[in-house]
Amino acid sequence: MITMKDIIREGHPTLRKKAEQVELPLSDKNLKTLHSMMEFLRNSQDPEKAEELELRPGVGLAAPQINVSKQIIAVRTFNDNDEPKELLLINPKLVSHSQETAYLESGEGCLSVDRPVEGIVPRYARIKVEAYNEHEEKNIFRFRGYEAIVVQHELDHLNGIMFYDRIEDYEDDLKQALPAQSVIPRSENETII
Ligand code: NB4
Ligand code: NI
């Protein structure tokens, strides 16, 4: 079972590496990793479990955060009917995005960052992601709004990017310059979520 002890924190070199592609068919070990990542999100969103296990709540987790440098993402959000929506994305690839940008009004936090960092983190408002699921089916996923932001935060982890790398006026020794092709220019018609 994954707990906060398993989550590596900023300064750990794995968080700055590009994650490796996962080989298909999935090994039992990779399947176990996938499922334990989703179990962590479920536990972290369950107030009783979270207190008992001392988990910070999370809506997403990327494998590099548990020191597994592989292209695996788990996302657990809620739909309009308040039902959980769980997604496991393997070898995800951003295939297209809107020009329009969006950001979370309350800023972003990261389970690998043990301090609050304020500031605007520009993200694309809508994205299309090609990925395999846990059944090894290739799919194109469309995300918008809050969900699109969560997925982009996780995709960044697979590329060694931390959310504060994207905050314009933030200064810190741990902040790194974005590769030019990763820069997201803020749009005029930006959505605040
Ligand atoms: C990933 C998110 C940071 C910004 C927005 C939010 C929470 C994380 C990090 C975008 C992605 C984890 C992975 C939350 C949270 C709202 C929904 C449902 C019920 C509690 C939960 C709390 F916990 N970020 N934490 N941070 N990360 N919303 N919510 N609620 O998830 O570092 O790379 O359960
Ligand atoms: Ni994070």
mmCIF file with all atom_site columns, C-alpha atoms and ligand atoms in Angstrom:
data_model
loop_
_atom_site.group_PDB
_atom_site.id
_atom_site.type_symbol
_atom_site.label_atom_id
_atom_site.label_alt_id
_atom_site.label_comp_id
_atom_site.label_asym_id
_atom_site.label_entity_id
_atom_site.label_seq_id
_atom_site.pdbx_PDB_ins_code
_atom_site.Cartn_x
_atom_site.Cartn_y
_atom_site.Cartn_z
_atom_site.occupancy
_atom_site.B_iso_or_equiv
_atom_site.pdbx_formal_charge
_atom_site.auth_seq_id
_atom_site.auth_comp_id
_atom_site.auth_asym_id
_atom_site.auth_atom_id
_atom_site.pdbx_PDB_model_num
ATOM   1   C  CA  . MET A 1 1   ? 0.000   0.000  0.000   1.00 0.00 ? 1   MET A CA  1
ATOM   2   C  CA  . ILE A 1 2   ? 1.286   3.476  -0.904  1.00 0.00 ? 2   ILE A CA  1
ATOM   3   C  CA  . THR A 1 3   ? 1.500   6.001  1.950   1.00 0.00 ? 3   THR A CA  1
ATOM   4   C  CA  . MET A 1 4   ? 3.196   9.427  2.229   1.00 0.00 ? 4   MET A CA  1
ATOM   5   C  CA  . LYS A 1 5   ? 6.478   7.650  3.079   1.00 0.00 ? 5   LYS A CA  1
ATOM   6   C  CA  . ASP A 1 6   ? 6.561   6.304  -0.472  1.00 0.00 ? 6   ASP A CA  1
ATOM   7   C  CA  . ILE A 1 7   ? 6.131   9.717  -2.067  1.00 0.00 ? 7   ILE A CA  1
ATOM   8   C  CA  . ILE A 1 8   ? 9.391   11.400 -2.945  1.00 0.00 ? 8   ILE A CA  1
ATOM   9   C  CA  . ARG A 1 9   ? 9.750   15.140 -2.395  1.00 0.00 ? 9   ARG A CA  1
ATOM   10  C  CA  . GLU A 1 10  ? 11.184  17.975 -4.451  1.00 0.00 ? 10  GLU A CA  1
ATOM   11  C  CA  . GLY A 1 11  ? 14.960  17.809 -4.624  1.00 0.00 ? 11  GLY A CA  1
ATOM   12  C  CA  . HIS A 1 12  ? 14.820  14.082 -5.446  1.00 0.00 ? 12  HIS A CA  1
ATOM   13  C  CA  . PRO A 1 13  ? 16.400  13.610 -8.904  1.00 0.00 ? 13  PRO A CA  1
ATOM   14  C  CA  . THR A 1 14  ? 13.624  11.270 -10.174 1.00 0.00 ? 14  THR A CA  1
ATOM   15  C  CA  . LEU A 1 15  ? 11.173  14.204 -10.167 1.00 0.00 ? 15  LEU A CA  1
ATOM   16  C  CA  . ARG A 1 16  ? 13.370  15.980 -12.731 1.00 0.00 ? 16  ARG A CA  1
ATOM   17  C  CA  . LYS A 1 17  ? 13.799  13.026 -15.102 1.00 0.00 ? 17  LYS A CA  1
ATOM   18  C  CA  . LYS A 1 18  ? 11.801  12.165 -18.202 1.00 0.00 ? 18  LYS A CA  1
ATOM   19  C  CA  . ALA A 1 19  ? 9.846   9.001  -17.399 1.00 0.00 ? 19  ALA A CA  1
ATOM   20  C  CA  . GLU A 1 20  ? 10.367  5.860  -19.536 1.00 0.00 ? 20  GLU A CA  1
ATOM   21  C  CA  . GLN A 1 21  ? 7.652   4.349  -21.715 1.00 0.00 ? 21  GLN A CA  1
ATOM   22  C  CA  . VAL A 1 22  ? 5.912   1.330  -20.240 1.00 0.00 ? 22  VAL A CA  1
ATOM   23  C  CA  . GLU A 1 23  ? 6.275   -1.918 -22.164 1.00 0.00 ? 23  GLU A CA  1
ATOM   24  C  CA  . LEU A 1 24  ? 3.131   -3.620 -23.372 1.00 0.00 ? 24  LEU A CA  1
ATOM   25  C  CA  . PRO A 1 25  ? 1.816   -6.148 -22.542 1.00 0.00 ? 25  PRO A CA  1
ATOM   26  C  CA  . LEU A 1 26  ? 1.804   -4.878 -18.965 1.00 0.00 ? 26  LEU A CA  1
ATOM   27  C  CA  . SER A 1 27  ? 3.858   -6.884 -16.493 1.00 0.00 ? 27  SER A CA  1
ATOM   28  C  CA  . ASP A 1 28  ? 2.267   -8.007 -13.234 1.00 0.00 ? 28  ASP A CA  1
ATOM   29  C  CA  . LYS A 1 29  ? 4.563   -5.553 -11.476 1.00 0.00 ? 29  LYS A CA  1
ATOM   30  C  CA  . ASN A 1 30  ? 3.382   -2.609 -13.580 1.00 0.00 ? 30  ASN A CA  1
ATOM   31  C  CA  . LEU A 1 31  ? -0.256  -3.667 -13.094 1.00 0.00 ? 31  LEU A CA  1
ATOM   32  C  CA  . LYS A 1 32  ? 0.320   -3.725 -9.348  1.00 0.00 ? 32  LYS A CA  1
ATOM   33  C  CA  . THR A 1 33  ? 1.849   -0.250 -9.486  1.00 0.00 ? 33  THR A CA  1
ATOM   34  C  CA  . LEU A 1 34  ? -1.141  1.056  -11.476 1.00 0.00 ? 34  LEU A CA  1
ATOM   35  C  CA  . HIS A 1 35  ? -3.662  -0.322 -9.035  1.00 0.00 ? 35  HIS A CA  1
ATOM   36  C  CA  . SER A 1 36  ? -1.768  0.777  -5.942  1.00 0.00 ? 36  SER A CA  1
ATOM   37  C  CA  . MET A 1 37  ? -1.614  4.328  -7.338  1.00 0.00 ? 37  MET A CA  1
ATOM   38  C  CA  . MET A 1 38  ? -5.414  4.401  -7.704  1.00 0.00 ? 38  MET A CA  1
ATOM   39  C  CA  . GLU A 1 39  ? -5.823  2.840  -4.247  1.00 0.00 ? 39  GLU A CA  1
ATOM   40  C  CA  . PHE A 1 40  ? -3.712  5.684  -2.840  1.00 0.00 ? 40  PHE A CA  1
ATOM   41  C  CA  . LEU A 1 41  ? -6.022  8.296  -4.420  1.00 0.00 ? 41  LEU A CA  1
ATOM   42  C  CA  . ARG A 1 42  ? -9.114  6.508  -3.099  1.00 0.00 ? 42  ARG A CA  1
ATOM   43  C  CA  . ASN A 1 43  ? -7.676  6.298  0.410   1.00 0.00 ? 43  ASN A CA  1
ATOM   44  C  CA  . SER A 1 44  ? -6.500  9.908  0.302   1.00 0.00 ? 44  SER A CA  1
ATOM   45  C  CA  . GLN A 1 45  ? -10.035 11.056 -0.595  1.00 0.00 ? 45  GLN A CA  1
ATOM   46  C  CA  . ASP A 1 46  ? -11.665 9.009  2.167   1.00 0.00 ? 46  ASP A CA  1
ATOM   47  C  CA  . PRO A 1 47  ? -11.568 11.243 5.281   1.00 0.00 ? 47  PRO A CA  1
ATOM   48  C  CA  . GLU A 1 48  ? -11.370 8.270  7.693   1.00 0.00 ? 48  GLU A CA  1
ATOM   49  C  CA  . LYS A 1 49  ? -8.675  6.391  5.772   1.00 0.00 ? 49  LYS A CA  1
ATOM   50  C  CA  . ALA A 1 50  ? -6.760  9.600  5.129   1.00 0.00 ? 50  ALA A CA  1
ATOM   51  C  CA  . GLU A 1 51  ? -6.655  10.438 8.826   1.00 0.00 ? 51  GLU A CA  1
ATOM   52  C  CA  . GLU A 1 52  ? -5.715  6.913  9.886   1.00 0.00 ? 52  GLU A CA  1
ATOM   53  C  CA  . LEU A 1 53  ? -2.931  6.672  7.282   1.00 0.00 ? 53  LEU A CA  1
ATOM   54  C  CA  . GLU A 1 54  ? -1.965  10.380 7.503   1.00 0.00 ? 54  GLU A CA  1
ATOM   55  C  CA  . LEU A 1 55  ? -2.461  10.940 3.784   1.00 0.00 ? 55  LEU A CA  1
ATOM   56  C  CA  . ARG A 1 56  ? -2.724  14.319 2.089   1.00 0.00 ? 56  ARG A CA  1
ATOM   57  C  CA  . PRO A 1 57  ? -5.723  14.379 -0.259  1.00 0.00 ? 57  PRO A CA  1
ATOM   58  C  CA  . GLY A 1 58  ? -4.953  13.956 -3.937  1.00 0.00 ? 58  GLY A CA  1
ATOM   59  C  CA  . VAL A 1 59  ? -6.847  13.921 -7.215  1.00 0.00 ? 59  VAL A CA  1
ATOM   60  C  CA  . GLY A 1 60  ? -3.885  12.767 -9.279  1.00 0.00 ? 60  GLY A CA  1
ATOM   61  C  CA  . LEU A 1 61  ? -0.631  10.858 -8.945  1.00 0.00 ? 61  LEU A CA  1
ATOM   62  C  CA  . ALA A 1 62  ? 2.209   10.223 -11.392 1.00 0.00 ? 62  ALA A CA  1
ATOM   63  C  CA  . ALA A 1 63  ? 4.493   7.177  -11.070 1.00 0.00 ? 63  ALA A CA  1
ATOM   64  C  CA  . PRO A 1 64  ? 7.705   9.260  -10.725 1.00 0.00 ? 64  PRO A CA  1
ATOM   65  C  CA  . GLN A 1 65  ? 6.265   10.557 -7.420  1.00 0.00 ? 65  GLN A CA  1
ATOM   66  C  CA  . ILE A 1 66  ? 6.617   7.049  -5.983  1.00 0.00 ? 66  ILE A CA  1
ATOM   67  C  CA  . ASN A 1 67  ? 10.122  6.892  -7.489  1.00 0.00 ? 67  ASN A CA  1
ATOM   68  C  CA  . VAL A 1 68  ? 8.992   4.782  -10.446 1.00 0.00 ? 68  VAL A CA  1
ATOM   69  C  CA  . SER A 1 69  ? 10.259  6.624  -13.517 1.00 0.00 ? 69  SER A CA  1
ATOM   70  C  CA  . LYS A 1 70  ? 7.591   5.299  -15.871 1.00 0.00 ? 70  LYS A CA  1
ATOM   71  C  CA  . GLN A 1 71  ? 4.851   6.940  -17.931 1.00 0.00 ? 71  GLN A CA  1
ATOM   72  C  CA  . ILE A 1 72  ? 1.899   6.098  -15.685 1.00 0.00 ? 72  ILE A CA  1
ATOM   73  C  CA  . ILE A 1 73  ? -0.729  8.516  -14.363 1.00 0.00 ? 73  ILE A CA  1
ATOM   74  C  CA  . ALA A 1 74  ? -3.702  7.961  -12.046 1.00 0.00 ? 74  ALA A CA  1
ATOM   75  C  CA  . VAL A 1 75  ? -6.507  10.516 -11.860 1.00 0.00 ? 75  VAL A CA  1
ATOM   76  C  CA  . ARG A 1 76  ? -9.553  10.411 -9.587  1.00 0.00 ? 76  ARG A CA  1
ATOM   77  C  CA  . THR A 1 77  ? -12.072 13.197 -10.001 1.00 0.00 ? 77  THR A CA  1
ATOM   78  C  CA  . PHE A 1 78  ? -15.837 13.510 -9.615  1.00 0.00 ? 78  PHE A CA  1
ATOM   79  C  CA  . ASN A 1 79  ? -18.388 13.991 -12.389 1.00 0.00 ? 79  ASN A CA  1
ATOM   80  C  CA  . ASP A 1 80  ? -21.386 16.357 -12.317 1.00 0.00 ? 80  ASP A CA  1
ATOM   81  C  CA  . ASN A 1 81  ? -23.427 13.724 -10.446 1.00 0.00 ? 81  ASN A CA  1
ATOM   82  C  CA  . ASP A 1 82  ? -20.687 13.505 -7.797  1.00 0.00 ? 82  ASP A CA  1
ATOM   83  C  CA  . GLU A 1 83  ? -19.738 9.991  -8.861  1.00 0.00 ? 83  GLU A CA  1
ATOM   84  C  CA  . PRO A 1 84  ? -16.012 9.176  -8.834  1.00 0.00 ? 84  PRO A CA  1
ATOM   85  C  CA  . LYS A 1 85  ? -14.309 9.012  -12.215 1.00 0.00 ? 85  LYS A CA  1
ATOM   86  C  CA  . GLU A 1 86  ? -11.106 6.972  -12.160 1.00 0.00 ? 86  GLU A CA  1
ATOM   87  C  CA  . LEU A 1 87  ? -8.596  6.983  -14.979 1.00 0.00 ? 87  LEU A CA  1
ATOM   88  C  CA  . LEU A 1 88  ? -5.311  5.172  -15.394 1.00 0.00 ? 88  LEU A CA  1
ATOM   89  C  CA  . LEU A 1 89  ? -3.268  6.497  -18.307 1.00 0.00 ? 89  LEU A CA  1
ATOM   90  C  CA  . ILE A 1 90  ? -0.284  4.579  -19.667 1.00 0.00 ? 90  ILE A CA  1
ATOM   91  C  CA  . ASN A 1 91  ? 2.204   6.175  -22.080 1.00 0.00 ? 91  ASN A CA  1
ATOM   92  C  CA  . PRO A 1 92  ? -0.002  9.264  -22.386 1.00 0.00 ? 92  PRO A CA  1
ATOM   93  C  CA  . LYS A 1 93  ? 0.721   11.705 -25.198 1.00 0.00 ? 93  LYS A CA  1
ATOM   94  C  CA  . LEU A 1 94  ? -0.692  15.213 -25.512 1.00 0.00 ? 94  LEU A CA  1
ATOM   95  C  CA  . VAL A 1 95  ? -1.928  15.196 -29.112 1.00 0.00 ? 95  VAL A CA  1
ATOM   96  C  CA  . SER A 1 96  ? -3.673  18.583 -29.276 1.00 0.00 ? 96  SER A CA  1
ATOM   97  C  CA  . HIS A 1 97  ? -4.707  21.498 -27.129 1.00 0.00 ? 97  HIS A CA  1
ATOM   98  C  CA  . SER A 1 98  ? -6.766  24.669 -27.168 1.00 0.00 ? 98  SER A CA  1
ATOM   99  C  CA  . GLN A 1 99  ? -5.172  28.085 -27.549 1.00 0.00 ? 99  GLN A CA  1
ATOM   100 C  CA  . GLU A 1 100 ? -7.363  29.154 -24.663 1.00 0.00 ? 100 GLU A CA  1
ATOM   101 C  CA  . THR A 1 101 ? -5.747  28.760 -21.263 1.00 0.00 ? 101 THR A CA  1
ATOM   102 C  CA  . ALA A 1 102 ? -7.138  28.232 -17.768 1.00 0.00 ? 102 ALA A CA  1
ATOM   103 C  CA  . TYR A 1 103 ? -5.850  28.169 -14.230 1.00 0.00 ? 103 TYR A CA  1
ATOM   104 C  CA  . LEU A 1 104 ? -7.006  27.195 -10.762 1.00 0.00 ? 104 LEU A CA  1
ATOM   105 C  CA  . GLU A 1 105 ? -7.909  30.281 -8.768  1.00 0.00 ? 105 GLU A CA  1
ATOM   106 C  CA  . SER A 1 106 ? -6.595  28.720 -5.552  1.00 0.00 ? 106 SER A CA  1
ATOM   107 C  CA  . GLY A 1 107 ? -3.328  27.730 -7.210  1.00 0.00 ? 107 GLY A CA  1
ATOM   108 C  CA  . GLU A 1 108 ? -1.865  24.231 -7.278  1.00 0.00 ? 108 GLU A CA  1
ATOM   109 C  CA  . GLY A 1 109 ? -0.367  22.011 -4.639  1.00 0.00 ? 109 GLY A CA  1
ATOM   110 C  CA  . CYS A 1 110 ? 1.711   18.891 -5.092  1.00 0.00 ? 110 CYS A CA  1
ATOM   111 C  CA  . LEU A 1 111 ? 2.117   15.827 -2.896  1.00 0.00 ? 111 LEU A CA  1
ATOM   112 C  CA  . SER A 1 112 ? 5.854   16.081 -3.612  1.00 0.00 ? 112 SER A CA  1
ATOM   113 C  CA  . VAL A 1 113 ? 5.999   19.679 -2.345  1.00 0.00 ? 113 VAL A CA  1
ATOM   114 C  CA  . ASP A 1 114 ? 5.624   20.129 1.423   1.00 0.00 ? 114 ASP A CA  1
ATOM   115 C  CA  . ARG A 1 115 ? 4.912   23.859 1.398   1.00 0.00 ? 115 ARG A CA  1
ATOM   116 C  CA  . PRO A 1 116 ? 2.319   26.098 -0.167  1.00 0.00 ? 116 PRO A CA  1
ATOM   117 C  CA  . VAL A 1 117 ? 3.398   27.865 -3.350  1.00 0.00 ? 117 VAL A CA  1
ATOM   118 C  CA  . GLU A 1 118 ? 1.112   30.664 -4.521  1.00 0.00 ? 118 GLU A CA  1
ATOM   119 C  CA  . GLY A 1 119 ? 0.745   31.895 -8.036  1.00 0.00 ? 119 GLY A CA  1
ATOM   120 C  CA  . ILE A 1 120 ? -0.941  31.426 -11.379 1.00 0.00 ? 120 ILE A CA  1
ATOM   121 C  CA  . VAL A 1 121 ? -0.120  28.139 -13.130 1.00 0.00 ? 121 VAL A CA  1
ATOM   122 C  CA  . PRO A 1 122 ? -1.229  28.562 -16.749 1.00 0.00 ? 122 PRO A CA  1
ATOM   123 C  CA  . ARG A 1 123 ? -2.670  25.438 -18.360 1.00 0.00 ? 123 ARG A CA  1
ATOM   124 C  CA  . TYR A 1 124 ? -4.507  24.706 -21.590 1.00 0.00 ? 124 TYR A CA  1
ATOM   125 C  CA  . ALA A 1 125 ? -8.304  24.907 -21.136 1.00 0.00 ? 125 ALA A CA  1
ATOM   126 C  CA  . ARG A 1 126 ? -8.859  21.789 -23.288 1.00 0.00 ? 126 ARG A CA  1
ATOM   127 C  CA  . ILE A 1 127 ? -6.583  18.931 -24.278 1.00 0.00 ? 127 ILE A CA  1
ATOM   128 C  CA  . LYS A 1 128 ? -6.657  15.653 -26.178 1.00 0.00 ? 128 LYS A CA  1
ATOM   129 C  CA  . VAL A 1 129 ? -4.500  12.873 -24.826 1.00 0.00 ? 129 VAL A CA  1
ATOM   130 C  CA  . GLU A 1 130 ? -3.756  9.559  -26.481 1.00 0.00 ? 130 GLU A CA  1
ATOM   131 C  CA  . ALA A 1 131 ? -3.035  6.826  -23.945 1.00 0.00 ? 131 ALA A CA  1
ATOM   132 C  CA  . TYR A 1 132 ? -3.453  3.167  -23.108 1.00 0.00 ? 132 TYR A CA  1
ATOM   133 C  CA  . ASN A 1 133 ? -5.662  2.169  -20.213 1.00 0.00 ? 133 ASN A CA  1
ATOM   134 C  CA  . GLU A 1 134 ? -5.072  -0.692 -17.764 1.00 0.00 ? 134 GLU A CA  1
ATOM   135 C  CA  . HIS A 1 135 ? -6.720  -3.064 -20.282 1.00 0.00 ? 135 HIS A CA  1
ATOM   136 C  CA  . GLU A 1 136 ? -4.082  -2.049 -22.862 1.00 0.00 ? 136 GLU A CA  1
ATOM   137 C  CA  . GLU A 1 137 ? -6.700  -0.367 -25.034 1.00 0.00 ? 137 GLU A CA  1
ATOM   138 C  CA  . LYS A 1 138 ? -5.538  2.724  -26.888 1.00 0.00 ? 138 LYS A CA  1
ATOM   139 C  CA  . ASN A 1 139 ? -7.888  5.657  -26.502 1.00 0.00 ? 139 ASN A CA  1
ATOM   140 C  CA  . ILE A 1 140 ? -8.148  9.358  -27.183 1.00 0.00 ? 140 ILE A CA  1
ATOM   141 C  CA  . PHE A 1 141 ? -9.277  11.190 -24.089 1.00 0.00 ? 141 PHE A CA  1
ATOM   142 C  CA  . ARG A 1 142 ? -10.726 14.696 -24.178 1.00 0.00 ? 142 ARG A CA  1
ATOM   143 C  CA  . PHE A 1 143 ? -10.405 16.802 -21.059 1.00 0.00 ? 143 PHE A CA  1
ATOM   144 C  CA  . ARG A 1 144 ? -11.589 20.270 -20.197 1.00 0.00 ? 144 ARG A CA  1
ATOM   145 C  CA  . GLY A 1 145 ? -11.746 22.525 -17.189 1.00 0.00 ? 145 GLY A CA  1
ATOM   146 C  CA  . TYR A 1 146 ? -10.638 21.174 -13.844 1.00 0.00 ? 146 TYR A CA  1
ATOM   147 C  CA  . GLU A 1 147 ? -9.908  17.700 -15.211 1.00 0.00 ? 147 GLU A CA  1
ATOM   148 C  CA  . ALA A 1 148 ? -7.704  19.117 -17.975 1.00 0.00 ? 148 ALA A CA  1
ATOM   149 C  CA  . ILE A 1 149 ? -5.670  20.941 -15.348 1.00 0.00 ? 149 ILE A CA  1
ATOM   150 C  CA  . VAL A 1 150 ? -5.211  17.813 -13.235 1.00 0.00 ? 150 VAL A CA  1
ATOM   151 C  CA  . VAL A 1 151 ? -4.085  15.767 -16.254 1.00 0.00 ? 151 VAL A CA  1
ATOM   152 C  CA  . GLN A 1 152 ? -1.623  18.478 -17.335 1.00 0.00 ? 152 GLN A CA  1
ATOM   153 C  CA  . HIS A 1 153 ? -0.137  18.623 -13.818 1.00 0.00 ? 153 HIS A CA  1
ATOM   154 C  CA  . GLU A 1 154 ? 0.450   14.843 -14.042 1.00 0.00 ? 154 GLU A CA  1
ATOM   155 C  CA  . LEU A 1 155 ? 1.780   14.941 -17.613 1.00 0.00 ? 155 LEU A CA  1
ATOM   156 C  CA  . ASP A 1 156 ? 4.315   17.506 -16.399 1.00 0.00 ? 156 ASP A CA  1
ATOM   157 C  CA  . HIS A 1 157 ? 5.589   15.040 -13.780 1.00 0.00 ? 157 HIS A CA  1
ATOM   158 C  CA  . LEU A 1 158 ? 6.359   12.568 -16.599 1.00 0.00 ? 158 LEU A CA  1
ATOM   159 C  CA  . ASN A 1 159 ? 8.505   15.281 -18.180 1.00 0.00 ? 159 ASN A CA  1
ATOM   160 C  CA  . GLY A 1 160 ? 10.312  16.360 -15.013 1.00 0.00 ? 160 GLY A CA  1
ATOM   161 C  CA  . ILE A 1 161 ? 8.346   19.614 -14.756 1.00 0.00 ? 161 ILE A CA  1
ATOM   162 C  CA  . MET A 1 162 ? 7.106   20.943 -11.394 1.00 0.00 ? 162 MET A CA  1
ATOM   163 C  CA  . PHE A 1 163 ? 4.024   23.200 -11.265 1.00 0.00 ? 163 PHE A CA  1
ATOM   164 C  CA  . TYR A 1 164 ? 6.029   26.148 -9.946  1.00 0.00 ? 164 TYR A CA  1
ATOM   165 C  CA  . ASP A 1 165 ? 8.279   26.087 -13.026 1.00 0.00 ? 165 ASP A CA  1
ATOM   166 C  CA  . ARG A 1 166 ? 5.195   27.592 -14.722 1.00 0.00 ? 166 ARG A CA  1
ATOM   167 C  CA  . ILE A 1 167 ? 4.627   30.432 -12.213 1.00 0.00 ? 167 ILE A CA  1
ATOM   168 C  CA  . GLU A 1 168 ? 5.943   33.584 -13.812 1.00 0.00 ? 168 GLU A CA  1
ATOM   169 C  CA  . ASP A 1 169 ? 7.043   35.686 -10.861 1.00 0.00 ? 169 ASP A CA  1
ATOM   170 C  CA  . TYR A 1 170 ? 8.039   32.840 -8.560  1.00 0.00 ? 170 TYR A CA  1
ATOM   171 C  CA  . GLU A 1 171 ? 11.696  32.592 -7.586  1.00 0.00 ? 171 GLU A CA  1
ATOM   172 C  CA  . ASP A 1 172 ? 13.267  29.605 -5.869  1.00 0.00 ? 172 ASP A CA  1
ATOM   173 C  CA  . ASP A 1 173 ? 16.460  27.578 -6.188  1.00 0.00 ? 173 ASP A CA  1
ATOM   174 C  CA  . LEU A 1 174 ? 14.369  24.488 -6.999  1.00 0.00 ? 174 LEU A CA  1
ATOM   175 C  CA  . LYS A 1 175 ? 12.556  26.223 -9.850  1.00 0.00 ? 175 LYS A CA  1
ATOM   176 C  CA  . GLN A 1 176 ? 13.792  25.257 -13.314 1.00 0.00 ? 176 GLN A CA  1
ATOM   177 C  CA  . ALA A 1 177 ? 13.436  26.874 -16.715 1.00 0.00 ? 177 ALA A CA  1
ATOM   178 C  CA  . LEU A 1 178 ? 10.841  25.262 -18.969 1.00 0.00 ? 178 LEU A CA  1
ATOM   179 C  CA  . PRO A 1 179 ? 11.960  23.817 -22.300 1.00 0.00 ? 179 PRO A CA  1
ATOM   180 C  CA  . ALA A 1 180 ? 10.746  26.265 -24.988 1.00 0.00 ? 180 ALA A CA  1
ATOM   181 C  CA  . GLN A 1 181 ? 8.191   23.768 -26.416 1.00 0.00 ? 181 GLN A CA  1
ATOM   182 C  CA  . SER A 1 182 ? 6.624   23.347 -22.949 1.00 0.00 ? 182 SER A CA  1
ATOM   183 C  CA  . VAL A 1 183 ? 5.885   27.043 -22.382 1.00 0.00 ? 183 VAL A CA  1
ATOM   184 C  CA  . ILE A 1 184 ? 2.134   27.800 -22.287 1.00 0.00 ? 184 ILE A CA  1
ATOM   185 C  CA  . PRO A 1 185 ? 1.406   31.398 -23.351 1.00 0.00 ? 185 PRO A CA  1
ATOM   186 C  CA  . ARG A 1 186 ? -1.572  32.812 -21.448 1.00 0.00 ? 186 ARG A CA  1
ATOM   187 C  CA  . SER A 1 187 ? -4.558  33.567 -23.681 1.00 0.00 ? 187 SER A CA  1
ATOM   188 C  CA  . GLU A 1 188 ? -6.663  36.751 -23.660 1.00 0.00 ? 188 GLU A CA  1
ATOM   189 C  CA  . ASN A 1 189 ? -9.793  34.697 -22.921 1.00 0.00 ? 189 ASN A CA  1
ATOM   190 C  CA  . GLU A 1 190 ? -8.353  32.762 -19.988 1.00 0.00 ? 190 GLU A CA  1
ATOM   191 C  CA  . THR A 1 191 ? -10.758 30.759 -17.776 1.00 0.00 ? 191 THR A CA  1
ATOM   192 C  CA  . ILE A 1 192 ? -10.413 30.905 -13.993 1.00 0.00 ? 192 ILE A CA  1
ATOM   193 C  CA  . ILE A 1 193 ? -11.553 27.707 -12.312 1.00 0.00 ? 193 ILE A CA  1
HETATM 194 C  C1  . NB4 B 2 .   ? -2.456  17.257 -8.114  1.00 0.00 ? 1   NB4 B C1  1
HETATM 195 C  C2  . NB4 B 2 .   ? -3.340  18.465 -8.396  1.00 0.00 ? 1   NB4 B C2  1
HETATM 196 C  C3  . NB4 B 2 .   ? -2.740  19.800 -8.058  1.00 0.00 ? 1   NB4 B C3  1
HETATM 197 C  C4  . NB4 B 2 .   ? -3.399  20.796 -8.995  1.00 0.00 ? 1   NB4 B C4  1
HETATM 198 C  C5  . NB4 B 2 .   ? -6.934  20.650 -7.094  1.00 0.00 ? 1   NB4 B C5  1
HETATM 199 C  C6  . NB4 B 2 .   ? -6.911  19.730 -5.905  1.00 0.00 ? 1   NB4 B C6  1
HETATM 200 C  C7  . NB4 B 2 .   ? -5.683  18.418 -4.436  1.00 0.00 ? 1   NB4 B C7  1
HETATM 201 C  C8  . NB4 B 2 .   ? -3.286  17.018 -5.768  1.00 0.00 ? 1   NB4 B C8  1
HETATM 202 C  C9  . NB4 B 2 .   ? -2.057  17.067 -6.658  1.00 0.00 ? 1   NB4 B C9  1
HETATM 203 C  C10 . NB4 B 2 .   ? -3.976  20.036 -10.127 1.00 0.00 ? 1   NB4 B C10 1
HETATM 204 C  C11 . NB4 B 2 .   ? -3.680  18.584 -9.856  1.00 0.00 ? 1   NB4 B C11 1
HETATM 205 C  C12 . NB4 B 2 .   ? -1.353  15.744 -6.450  1.00 0.00 ? 1   NB4 B C12 1
HETATM 206 C  C13 . NB4 B 2 .   ? -0.036  14.822 -8.263  1.00 0.00 ? 1   NB4 B C13 1
HETATM 207 C  C14 . NB4 B 2 .   ? -6.866  18.039 -3.801  1.00 0.00 ? 1   NB4 B C14 1
HETATM 208 C  C15 . NB4 B 2 .   ? -8.072  18.555 -4.285  1.00 0.00 ? 1   NB4 B C15 1
HETATM 209 C  C16 . NB4 B 2 .   ? -10.545 18.583 -4.417  1.00 0.00 ? 1   NB4 B C16 1
HETATM 210 C  C17 . NB4 B 2 .   ? -11.389 17.358 -4.638  1.00 0.00 ? 1   NB4 B C17 1
HETATM 211 C  C18 . NB4 B 2 .   ? -12.408 15.412 -3.659  1.00 0.00 ? 1   NB4 B C18 1
HETATM 212 C  C19 . NB4 B 2 .   ? -12.635 14.655 -2.393  1.00 0.00 ? 1   NB4 B C19 1
HETATM 213 C  C20 . NB4 B 2 .   ? -10.577 15.433 -1.533  1.00 0.00 ? 1   NB4 B C20 1
HETATM 214 C  C21 . NB4 B 2 .   ? -10.320 16.226 -2.806  1.00 0.00 ? 1   NB4 B C21 1
HETATM 215 C  C22 . NB4 B 2 .   ? -9.511  17.472 -2.534  1.00 0.00 ? 1   NB4 B C22 1
HETATM 216 F  F1  . NB4 B 2 .   ? -6.812  17.195 -2.807  1.00 0.00 ? 1   NB4 B F1  1
HETATM 217 N  N1  . NB4 B 2 .   ? -5.724  19.254 -5.490  1.00 0.00 ? 1   NB4 B N1  1
HETATM 218 N  N2  . NB4 B 2 .   ? -4.458  17.929 -3.980  1.00 0.00 ? 1   NB4 B N2  1
HETATM 219 N  N3  . NB4 B 2 .   ? -3.382  17.925 -4.780  1.00 0.00 ? 1   NB4 B N3  1
HETATM 220 N  N4  . NB4 B 2 .   ? -0.113  15.651 -7.150  1.00 0.00 ? 1   NB4 B N4  1
HETATM 221 N  N5  . NB4 B 2 .   ? -8.060  19.393 -5.346  1.00 0.00 ? 1   NB4 B N5  1
HETATM 222 N  N6  . NB4 B 2 .   ? -9.305  18.208 -3.764  1.00 0.00 ? 1   NB4 B N6  1
HETATM 223 N  N7  . NB4 B 2 .   ? -11.606 16.608 -3.397  1.00 0.00 ? 1   NB4 B N7  1
HETATM 224 O  O1  . NB4 B 2 .   ? -4.135  16.186 -5.979  1.00 0.00 ? 1   NB4 B O1  1
HETATM 225 O  O2  . NB4 B 2 .   ? 0.996   16.177 -6.650  1.00 0.00 ? 1   NB4 B O2  1
HETATM 226 O  O3  . NB4 B 2 .   ? 1.074   15.052 -9.043  1.00 0.00 ? 1   NB4 B O3  1
HETATM 227 O  O4  . NB4 B 2 .   ? -11.369 14.293 -1.817  1.00 0.00 ? 1   NB4 B O4  1
HETATM 228 NI NI  . NI  B 3 .   ? 2.221   16.809 -8.278  1.00 0.00 ? 2   NI  B NI  1
#
